[in-house]
Short mmCIF file of C-alpha atoms in Angstrom, two decimals:
data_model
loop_
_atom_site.label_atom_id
_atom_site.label_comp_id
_atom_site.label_asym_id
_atom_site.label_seq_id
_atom_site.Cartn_x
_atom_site.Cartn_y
_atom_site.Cartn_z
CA UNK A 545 0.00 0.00 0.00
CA UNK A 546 1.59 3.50 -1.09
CA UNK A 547 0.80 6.37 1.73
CA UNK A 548 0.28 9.70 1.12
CA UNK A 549 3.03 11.01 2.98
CA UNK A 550 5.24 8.31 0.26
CA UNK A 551 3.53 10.23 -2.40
CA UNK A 552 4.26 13.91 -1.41
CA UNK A 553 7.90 12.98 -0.41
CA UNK A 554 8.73 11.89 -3.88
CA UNK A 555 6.99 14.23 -5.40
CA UNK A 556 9.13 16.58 -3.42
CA UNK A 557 12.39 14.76 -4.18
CA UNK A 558 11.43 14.92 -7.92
CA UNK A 559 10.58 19.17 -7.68
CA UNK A 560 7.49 18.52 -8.50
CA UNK A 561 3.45 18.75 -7.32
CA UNK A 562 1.91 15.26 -6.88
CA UNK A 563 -0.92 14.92 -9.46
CA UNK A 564 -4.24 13.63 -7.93
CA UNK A 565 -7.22 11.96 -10.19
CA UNK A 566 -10.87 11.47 -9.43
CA UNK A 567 -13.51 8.82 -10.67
CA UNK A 568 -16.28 7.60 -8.88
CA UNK A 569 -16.91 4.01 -8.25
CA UNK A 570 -19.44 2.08 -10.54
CA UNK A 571 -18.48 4.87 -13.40
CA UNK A 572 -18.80 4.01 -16.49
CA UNK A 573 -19.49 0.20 -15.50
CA UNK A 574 -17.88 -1.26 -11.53
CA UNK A 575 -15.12 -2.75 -13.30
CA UNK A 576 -14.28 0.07 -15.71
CA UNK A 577 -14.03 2.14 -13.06
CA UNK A 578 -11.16 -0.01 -11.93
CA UNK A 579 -9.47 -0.09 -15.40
CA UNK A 580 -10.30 3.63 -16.04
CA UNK A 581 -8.23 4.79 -13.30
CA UNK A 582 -5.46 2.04 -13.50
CA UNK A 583 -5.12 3.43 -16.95
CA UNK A 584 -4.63 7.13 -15.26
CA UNK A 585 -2.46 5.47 -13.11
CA UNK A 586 0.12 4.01 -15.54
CA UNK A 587 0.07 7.17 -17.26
CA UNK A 588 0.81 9.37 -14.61
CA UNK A 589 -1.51 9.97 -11.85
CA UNK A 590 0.05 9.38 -8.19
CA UNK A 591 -3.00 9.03 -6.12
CA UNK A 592 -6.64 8.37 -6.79
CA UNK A 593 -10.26 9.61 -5.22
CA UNK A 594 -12.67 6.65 -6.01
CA UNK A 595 -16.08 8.82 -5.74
CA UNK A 596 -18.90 7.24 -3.36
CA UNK A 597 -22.09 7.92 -5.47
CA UNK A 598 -24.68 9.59 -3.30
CA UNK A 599 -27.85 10.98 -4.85
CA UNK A 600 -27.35 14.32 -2.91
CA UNK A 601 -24.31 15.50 -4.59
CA UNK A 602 -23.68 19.24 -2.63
CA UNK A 603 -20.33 19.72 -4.41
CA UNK A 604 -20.72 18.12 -7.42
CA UNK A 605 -21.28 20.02 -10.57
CA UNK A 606 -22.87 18.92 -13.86
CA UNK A 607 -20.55 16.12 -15.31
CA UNK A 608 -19.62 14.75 -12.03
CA UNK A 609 -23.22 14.24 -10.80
CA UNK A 610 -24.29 12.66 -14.57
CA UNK A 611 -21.43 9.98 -13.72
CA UNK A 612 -22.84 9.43 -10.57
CA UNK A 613 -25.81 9.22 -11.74
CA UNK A 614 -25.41 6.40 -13.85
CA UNK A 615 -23.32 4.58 -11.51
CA UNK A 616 -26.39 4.60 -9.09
CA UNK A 617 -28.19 3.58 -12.10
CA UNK A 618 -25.91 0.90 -12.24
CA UNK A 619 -26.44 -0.32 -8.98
CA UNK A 620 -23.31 0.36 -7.34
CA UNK A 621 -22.66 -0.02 -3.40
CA UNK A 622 -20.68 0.66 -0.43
CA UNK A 623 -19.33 -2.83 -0.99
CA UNK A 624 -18.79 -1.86 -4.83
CA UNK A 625 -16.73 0.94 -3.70
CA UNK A 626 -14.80 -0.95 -1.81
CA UNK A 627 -13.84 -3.27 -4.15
CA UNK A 628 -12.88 -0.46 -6.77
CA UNK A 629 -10.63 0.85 -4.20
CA UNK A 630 -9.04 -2.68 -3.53
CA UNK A 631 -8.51 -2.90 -7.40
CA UNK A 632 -6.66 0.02 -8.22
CA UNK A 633 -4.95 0.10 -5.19
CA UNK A 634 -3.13 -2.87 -7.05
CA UNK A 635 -2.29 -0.48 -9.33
CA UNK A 636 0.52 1.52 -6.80
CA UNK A 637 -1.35 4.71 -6.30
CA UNK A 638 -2.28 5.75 -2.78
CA UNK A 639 -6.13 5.54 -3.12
CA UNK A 640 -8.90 7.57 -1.07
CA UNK A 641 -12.90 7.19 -0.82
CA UNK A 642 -14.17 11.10 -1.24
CA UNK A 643 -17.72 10.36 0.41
CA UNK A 644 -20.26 12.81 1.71
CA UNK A 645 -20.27 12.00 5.47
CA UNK A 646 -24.62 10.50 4.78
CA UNK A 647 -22.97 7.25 3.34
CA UNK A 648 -20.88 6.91 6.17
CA UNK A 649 -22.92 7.09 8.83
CA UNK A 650 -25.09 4.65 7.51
CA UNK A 651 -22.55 2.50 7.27
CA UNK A 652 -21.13 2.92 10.59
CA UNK A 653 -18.44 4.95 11.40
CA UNK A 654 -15.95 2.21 12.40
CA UNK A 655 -16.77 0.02 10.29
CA UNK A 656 -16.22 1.83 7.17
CA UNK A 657 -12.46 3.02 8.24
CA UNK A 658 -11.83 -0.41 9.28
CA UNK A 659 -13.83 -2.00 6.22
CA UNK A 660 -12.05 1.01 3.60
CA UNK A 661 -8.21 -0.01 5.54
CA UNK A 662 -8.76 -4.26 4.60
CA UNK A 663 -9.28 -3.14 1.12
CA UNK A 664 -5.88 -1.09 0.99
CA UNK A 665 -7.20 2.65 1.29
CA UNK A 666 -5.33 5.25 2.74
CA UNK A 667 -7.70 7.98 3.41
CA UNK A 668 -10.88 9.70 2.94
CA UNK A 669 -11.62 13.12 1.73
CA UNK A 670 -14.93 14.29 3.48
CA UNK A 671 -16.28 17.24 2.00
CA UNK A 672 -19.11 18.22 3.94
CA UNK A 673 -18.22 16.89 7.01
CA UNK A 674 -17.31 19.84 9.68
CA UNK A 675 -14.09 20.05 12.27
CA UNK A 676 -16.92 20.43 14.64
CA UNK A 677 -19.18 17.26 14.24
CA UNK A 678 -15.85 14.93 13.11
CA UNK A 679 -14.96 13.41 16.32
CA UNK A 680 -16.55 10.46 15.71
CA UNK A 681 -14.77 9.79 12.33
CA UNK A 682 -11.70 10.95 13.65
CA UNK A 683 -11.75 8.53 16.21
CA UNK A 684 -12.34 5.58 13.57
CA UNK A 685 -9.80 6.79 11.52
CA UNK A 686 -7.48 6.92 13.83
CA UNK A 687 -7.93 3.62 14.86
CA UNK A 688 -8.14 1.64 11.58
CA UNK A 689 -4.85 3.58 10.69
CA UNK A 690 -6.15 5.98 7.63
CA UNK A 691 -6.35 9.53 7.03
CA UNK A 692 -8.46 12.19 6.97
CA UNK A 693 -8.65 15.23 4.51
CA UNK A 694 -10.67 18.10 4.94
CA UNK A 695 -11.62 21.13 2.72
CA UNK A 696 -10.85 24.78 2.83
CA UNK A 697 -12.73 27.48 0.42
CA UNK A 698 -11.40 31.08 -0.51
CA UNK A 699 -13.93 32.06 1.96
CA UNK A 700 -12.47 30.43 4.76
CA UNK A 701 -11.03 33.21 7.53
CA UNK A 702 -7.69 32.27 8.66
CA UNK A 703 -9.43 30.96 12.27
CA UNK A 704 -11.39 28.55 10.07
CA UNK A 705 -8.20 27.10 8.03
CA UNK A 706 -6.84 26.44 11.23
CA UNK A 707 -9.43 24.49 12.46
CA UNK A 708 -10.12 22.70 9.59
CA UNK A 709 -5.76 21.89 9.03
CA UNK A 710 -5.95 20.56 12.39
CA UNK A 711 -8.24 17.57 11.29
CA UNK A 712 -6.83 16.67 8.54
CA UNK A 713 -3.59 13.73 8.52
CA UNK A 714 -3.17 13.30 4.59
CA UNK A 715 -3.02 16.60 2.88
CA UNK A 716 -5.32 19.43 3.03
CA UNK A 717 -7.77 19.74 0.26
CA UNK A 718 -8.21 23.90 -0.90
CA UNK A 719 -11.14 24.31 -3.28
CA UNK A 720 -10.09 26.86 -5.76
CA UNK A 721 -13.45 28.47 -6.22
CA UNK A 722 -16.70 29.06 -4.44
CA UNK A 723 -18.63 27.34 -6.37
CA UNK A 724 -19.47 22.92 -8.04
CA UNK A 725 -16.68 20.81 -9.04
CA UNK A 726 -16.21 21.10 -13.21
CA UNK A 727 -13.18 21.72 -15.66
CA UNK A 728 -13.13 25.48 -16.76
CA UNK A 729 -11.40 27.99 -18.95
CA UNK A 730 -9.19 29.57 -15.84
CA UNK A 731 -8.30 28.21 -12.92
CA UNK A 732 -9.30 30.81 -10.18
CA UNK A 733 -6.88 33.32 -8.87
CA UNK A 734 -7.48 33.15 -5.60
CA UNK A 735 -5.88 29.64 -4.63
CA UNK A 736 -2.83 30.69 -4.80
CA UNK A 737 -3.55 33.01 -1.78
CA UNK A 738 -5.69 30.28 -0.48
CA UNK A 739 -2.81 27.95 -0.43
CA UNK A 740 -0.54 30.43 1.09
CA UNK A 741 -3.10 31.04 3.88
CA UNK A 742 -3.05 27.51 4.56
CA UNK A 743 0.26 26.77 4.88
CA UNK A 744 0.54 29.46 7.73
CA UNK A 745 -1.42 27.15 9.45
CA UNK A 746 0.11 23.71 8.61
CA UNK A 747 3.02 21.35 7.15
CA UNK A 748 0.58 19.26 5.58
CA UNK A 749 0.94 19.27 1.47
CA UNK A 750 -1.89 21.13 0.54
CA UNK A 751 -3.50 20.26 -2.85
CA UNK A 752 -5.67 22.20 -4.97
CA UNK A 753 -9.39 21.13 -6.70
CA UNK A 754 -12.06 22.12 -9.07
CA UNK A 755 -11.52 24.17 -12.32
CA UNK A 756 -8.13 21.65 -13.56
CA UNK A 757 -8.92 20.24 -16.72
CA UNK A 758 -5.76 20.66 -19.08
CA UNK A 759 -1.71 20.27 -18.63
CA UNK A 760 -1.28 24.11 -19.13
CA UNK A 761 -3.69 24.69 -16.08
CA UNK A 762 -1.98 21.65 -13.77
CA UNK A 763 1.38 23.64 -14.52
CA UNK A 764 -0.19 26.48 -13.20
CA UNK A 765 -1.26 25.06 -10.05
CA UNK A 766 1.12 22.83 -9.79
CA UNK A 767 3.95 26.29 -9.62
CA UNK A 768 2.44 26.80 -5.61
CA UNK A 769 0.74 23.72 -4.74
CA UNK A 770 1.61 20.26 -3.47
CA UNK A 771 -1.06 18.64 -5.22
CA UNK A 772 -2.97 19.23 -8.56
CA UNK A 773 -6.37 17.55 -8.20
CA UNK A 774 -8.60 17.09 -11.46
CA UNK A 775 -11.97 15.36 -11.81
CA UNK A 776 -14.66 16.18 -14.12
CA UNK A 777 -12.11 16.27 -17.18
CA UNK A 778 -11.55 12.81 -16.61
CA UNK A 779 -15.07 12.19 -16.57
CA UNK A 780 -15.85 14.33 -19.41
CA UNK A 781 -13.25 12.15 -21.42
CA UNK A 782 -14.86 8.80 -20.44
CA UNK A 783 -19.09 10.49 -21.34
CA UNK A 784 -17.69 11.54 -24.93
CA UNK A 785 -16.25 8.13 -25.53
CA UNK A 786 -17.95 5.95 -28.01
CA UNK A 787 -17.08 2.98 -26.25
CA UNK A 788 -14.64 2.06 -23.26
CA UNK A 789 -11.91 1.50 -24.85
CA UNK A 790 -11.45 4.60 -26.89
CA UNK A 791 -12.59 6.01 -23.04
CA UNK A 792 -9.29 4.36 -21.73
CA UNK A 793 -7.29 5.85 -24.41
CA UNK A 794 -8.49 8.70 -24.00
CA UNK A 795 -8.05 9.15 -19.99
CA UNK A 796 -4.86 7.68 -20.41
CA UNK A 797 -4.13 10.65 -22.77
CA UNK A 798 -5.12 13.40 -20.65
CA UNK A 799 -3.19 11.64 -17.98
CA UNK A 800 -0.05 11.92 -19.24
CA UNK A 801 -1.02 15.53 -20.63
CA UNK A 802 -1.61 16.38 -16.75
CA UNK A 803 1.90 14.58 -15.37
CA UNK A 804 3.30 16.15 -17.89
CA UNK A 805 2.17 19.72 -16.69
CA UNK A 806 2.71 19.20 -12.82
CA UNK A 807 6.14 18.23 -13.99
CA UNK A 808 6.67 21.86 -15.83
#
């Protein structure tokens, strides 16, 4: 199993950011999920967020929530996400569940870590769970040995980066934008200060979300952040296919497009 901390020390070592994917699980069938993001993967990705579908996606913008749409449609469960992440964590890439906190409580709190740990995760990425009602999965993570990333916004006052850094065990995840997940044109200019307000508050890598969608743009990022994370434009790739393998190729080309760029 590769760690996180593994990831951002050799992504350090090689003066570079680390460059984070997202898919969610059951998306575009359970196991091309799997071979979707082994294919990102081998062409360049260092870590991967398997998605949880939920049918209240807060966060989620347009693309992301038609994925996980059709993965729901496709009957995928807890136990399906768990398997995704025990297949591509074959692959060598530290591997995370980004849930809403809903699915987890459900679940069970303990169980889940514990359940997410067997199957060779390293972490979860919560996004609208708050410092102030995570004790509970704290405590579980903790115990099953996996860690925890939280989210800051532009918005965030400096009180409320420190609160949410001090949660957090993998990296800290700083949404570029106010706004849905979903590739755009620019990538927002304020997280850059967002990432330099965080790091006031923490030696955690700090990575940067929403708005990535091309190698010029993860270059960008990737200049003052740890981490470049990019979602949707994976997605996107994988809707427009024809059929799943062109949908591999074609992941597997804006992979290497995005390692490429962090590597700039």
């Amino acid at each position: 199993m590769t760690t996180l901390q593994a990831v951002f020390d050799k992504a350090r070592a090689e003066d570079r950011a680390a460059l984070v994917g997202y898919l969610p699980a059951g998306f575009p069938t359970k196991d091309g999920a799997v071979a979707a993001a082994t294919a990102m993967v081998e062409a360049g990705c260092d870590v991967i967020e398997i998605g949880l579908p939920y049918s209240d996606p807060l966060m989620d913008g347009p693309t992301i929530q038609d994925a996980v749409h059709r993965s729901l449609i496709n009957g995928t469960r807890i136990a399906d996400v768990m398997r995704t992440v025990e297949g591509v964590a074959k692959s060598g890439a530290a591997t995370l569940v980004m849930t809403y906190w809903n699915p987890i409580d459900r679940y069970g709190a303990e169980r889940f870590a514990r359940d997410l740990a067997s199957a060779g995760g390293v972490g979860t990425i919560t996004p609208d769970l708050t410092p102030e009602e995570s004790e509970p999965w704290l405590a579980a993570s903790k115990e099953a040995g996996i860690d925890m990333v939280f989210l800051v916004a532009p918005s965030s006052p400096d009180e409320r980066i420190s609160r949410v850094a001090a949660c957090c065990t993998g990296f800290v995840y700083a949404a570029s934008l106010m706004g849905v997940t979903g590739a755009r044109e620019s990538v927002s200019s304020a997280a850059e200060g967002l990432v330099k307000r965080t790091r006031a508050h923490t030696s955690l890598p700090v990575c940067v979300g929403l708005g990535v969608g091309t190698g010029a743009q993860a270059a960008e990022v990737a200049a003052y952040a740890d981490g470049v994370i990019v979602g949707s434009a994976f997605i996107r790739r994988l809707l427009d296919a024809p059929d799943e393998k062109s949908g591999l190729a074609a992941v597997r080309e804006l992979a290497s497009e995005l390692a490429q760029g962090v590597r700039r």
